[in-house]
Tab-separated table of C-alpha atoms in Angstrom:
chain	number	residue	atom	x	y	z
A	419	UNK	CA	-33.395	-27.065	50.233
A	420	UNK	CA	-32.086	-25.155	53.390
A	421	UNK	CA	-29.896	-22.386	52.619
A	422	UNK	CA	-26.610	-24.296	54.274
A	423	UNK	CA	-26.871	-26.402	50.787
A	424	UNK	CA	-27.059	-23.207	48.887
A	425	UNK	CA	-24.151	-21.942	50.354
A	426	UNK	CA	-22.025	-25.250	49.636
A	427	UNK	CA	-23.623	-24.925	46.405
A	428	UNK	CA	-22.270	-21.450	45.602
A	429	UNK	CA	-19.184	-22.195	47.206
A	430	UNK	CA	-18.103	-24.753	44.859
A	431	UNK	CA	-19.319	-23.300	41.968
A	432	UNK	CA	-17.128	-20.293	43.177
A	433	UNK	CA	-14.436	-22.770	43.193
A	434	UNK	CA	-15.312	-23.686	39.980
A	435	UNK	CA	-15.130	-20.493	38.298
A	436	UNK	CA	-11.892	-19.681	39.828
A	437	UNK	CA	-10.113	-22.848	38.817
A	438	UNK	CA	-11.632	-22.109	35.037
A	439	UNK	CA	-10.153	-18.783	34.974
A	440	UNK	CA	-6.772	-20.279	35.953
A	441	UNK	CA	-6.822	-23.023	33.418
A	442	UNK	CA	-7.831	-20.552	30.972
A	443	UNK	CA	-5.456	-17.942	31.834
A	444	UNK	CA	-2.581	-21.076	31.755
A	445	UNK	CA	-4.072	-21.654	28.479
A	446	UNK	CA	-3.625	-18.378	26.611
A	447	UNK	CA	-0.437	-17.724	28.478
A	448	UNK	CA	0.811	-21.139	27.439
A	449	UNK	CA	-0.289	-20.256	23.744
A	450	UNK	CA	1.822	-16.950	23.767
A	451	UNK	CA	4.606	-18.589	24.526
A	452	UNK	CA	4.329	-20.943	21.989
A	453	UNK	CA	3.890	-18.452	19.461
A	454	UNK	CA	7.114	-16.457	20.374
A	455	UNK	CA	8.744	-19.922	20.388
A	456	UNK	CA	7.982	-20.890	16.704
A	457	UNK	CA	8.334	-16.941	15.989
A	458	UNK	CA	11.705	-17.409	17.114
A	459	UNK	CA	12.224	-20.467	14.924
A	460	UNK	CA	11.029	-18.749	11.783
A	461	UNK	CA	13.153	-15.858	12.401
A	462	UNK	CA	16.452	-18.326	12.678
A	463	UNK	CA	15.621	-19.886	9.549
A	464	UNK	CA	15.530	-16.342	7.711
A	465	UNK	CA	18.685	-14.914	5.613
A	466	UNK	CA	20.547	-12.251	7.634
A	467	UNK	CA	20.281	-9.035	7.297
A	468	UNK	CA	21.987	-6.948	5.117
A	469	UNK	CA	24.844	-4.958	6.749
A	470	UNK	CA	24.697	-1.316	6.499
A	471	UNK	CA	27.393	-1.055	3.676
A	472	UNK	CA	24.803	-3.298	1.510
A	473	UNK	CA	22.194	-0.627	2.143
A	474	UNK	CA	21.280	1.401	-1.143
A	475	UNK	CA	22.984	4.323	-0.923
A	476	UNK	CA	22.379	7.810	-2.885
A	477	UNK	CA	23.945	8.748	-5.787
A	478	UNK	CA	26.854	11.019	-6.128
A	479	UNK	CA	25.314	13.948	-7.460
A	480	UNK	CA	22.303	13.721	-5.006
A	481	UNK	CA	18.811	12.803	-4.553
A	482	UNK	CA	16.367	12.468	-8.182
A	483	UNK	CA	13.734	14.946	-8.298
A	484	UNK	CA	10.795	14.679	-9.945
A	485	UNK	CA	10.333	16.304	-13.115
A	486	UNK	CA	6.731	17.700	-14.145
A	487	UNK	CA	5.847	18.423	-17.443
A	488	UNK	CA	2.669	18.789	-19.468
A	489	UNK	CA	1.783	15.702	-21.853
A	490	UNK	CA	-0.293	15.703	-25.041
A	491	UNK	CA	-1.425	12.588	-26.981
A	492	UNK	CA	0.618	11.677	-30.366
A	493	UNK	CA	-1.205	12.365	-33.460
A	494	UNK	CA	-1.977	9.097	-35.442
A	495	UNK	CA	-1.951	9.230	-39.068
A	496	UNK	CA	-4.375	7.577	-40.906
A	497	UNK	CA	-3.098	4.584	-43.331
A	498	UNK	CA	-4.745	2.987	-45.669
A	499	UNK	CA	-5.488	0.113	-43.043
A	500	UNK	CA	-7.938	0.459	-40.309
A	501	UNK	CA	-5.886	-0.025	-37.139
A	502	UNK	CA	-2.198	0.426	-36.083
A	503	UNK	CA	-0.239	-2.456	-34.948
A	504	UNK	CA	1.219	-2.011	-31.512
A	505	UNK	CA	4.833	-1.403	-32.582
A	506	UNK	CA	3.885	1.314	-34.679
A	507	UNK	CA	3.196	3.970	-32.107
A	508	UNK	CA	5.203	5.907	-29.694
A	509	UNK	CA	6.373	3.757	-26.722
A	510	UNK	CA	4.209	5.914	-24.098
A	511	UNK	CA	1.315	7.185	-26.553
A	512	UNK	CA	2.341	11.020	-25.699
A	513	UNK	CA	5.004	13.856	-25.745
A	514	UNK	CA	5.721	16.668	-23.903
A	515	UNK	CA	3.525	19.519	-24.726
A	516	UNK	CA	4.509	22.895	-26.779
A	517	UNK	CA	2.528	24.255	-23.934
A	518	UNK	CA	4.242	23.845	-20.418
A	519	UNK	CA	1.948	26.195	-18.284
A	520	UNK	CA	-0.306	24.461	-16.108
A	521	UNK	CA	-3.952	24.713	-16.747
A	522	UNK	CA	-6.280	26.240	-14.497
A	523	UNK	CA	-9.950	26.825	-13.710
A	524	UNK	CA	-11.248	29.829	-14.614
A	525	UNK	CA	-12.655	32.131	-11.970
A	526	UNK	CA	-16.311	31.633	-10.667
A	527	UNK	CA	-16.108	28.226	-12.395
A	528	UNK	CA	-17.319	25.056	-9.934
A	529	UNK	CA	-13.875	23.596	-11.062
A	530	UNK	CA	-14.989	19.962	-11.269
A	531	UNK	CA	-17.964	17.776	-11.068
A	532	UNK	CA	-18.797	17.309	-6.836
A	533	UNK	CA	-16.216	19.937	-6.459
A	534	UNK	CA	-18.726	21.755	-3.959
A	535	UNK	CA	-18.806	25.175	-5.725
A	536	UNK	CA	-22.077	27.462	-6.872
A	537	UNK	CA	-20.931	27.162	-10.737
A	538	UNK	CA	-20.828	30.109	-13.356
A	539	UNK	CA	-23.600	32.148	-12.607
């Protein structure tokens, strides 16, 4: 082939990449559109929102803090059957401990299992 037929050839398949980047382009740009379109129809078919007087609002005396106390497991007595029925024990399994101090590692300890630290030497 002579090289005049190799440029018409990589004209036109210049042309042809340029009109598939435009059709492409159309194409995503065409599926945005579409997709704020139905967005928008969802949206419509949503309840409205709730005014700012149907907002929760906080109580009179304040925000809740958190409380923090120490727990310790109820004692279980033993009966003369083997198990305990459900309804039998304490609705959370545990009261607040005689003990409120916090309990901490002793120093020199590794504190906990992967914790990093050399141990007691």
């Amino acid at each position: 082939m002579s090289t005049a037929a190799f440029e018409v050839a990589a004209t036109a398949s210049d042309v042809l990449n340029v009109i598939g980047a435009f059709a492409g382009g159309l194409l995503i740009a065409g599926a945005l559109v579409w997709a704020v379109w139905l967005g928008m129809r969802v949206r419509d078919r949503e309840p409205p929102r709730p005014r700012s007087e149907e907002q929760p609002h906080l109580p009179d005396t304040g925000p809740v803090r958190e409380t923090r106390e120490m727990r310790e497991p109820d004692e279980i007595h033993q009966t003369e059957r083997e198990r305990l029925l459900p309804h039998e024990l304490h609705h959370s399994g545990s009261k607040r401990g005689d003990d409120q101090n916090r309990k901490r590692w002793l120093p020199g300890s590794s504190g906990g299992f992967g914790s990093g630290g050399i141990g007691h030497v």
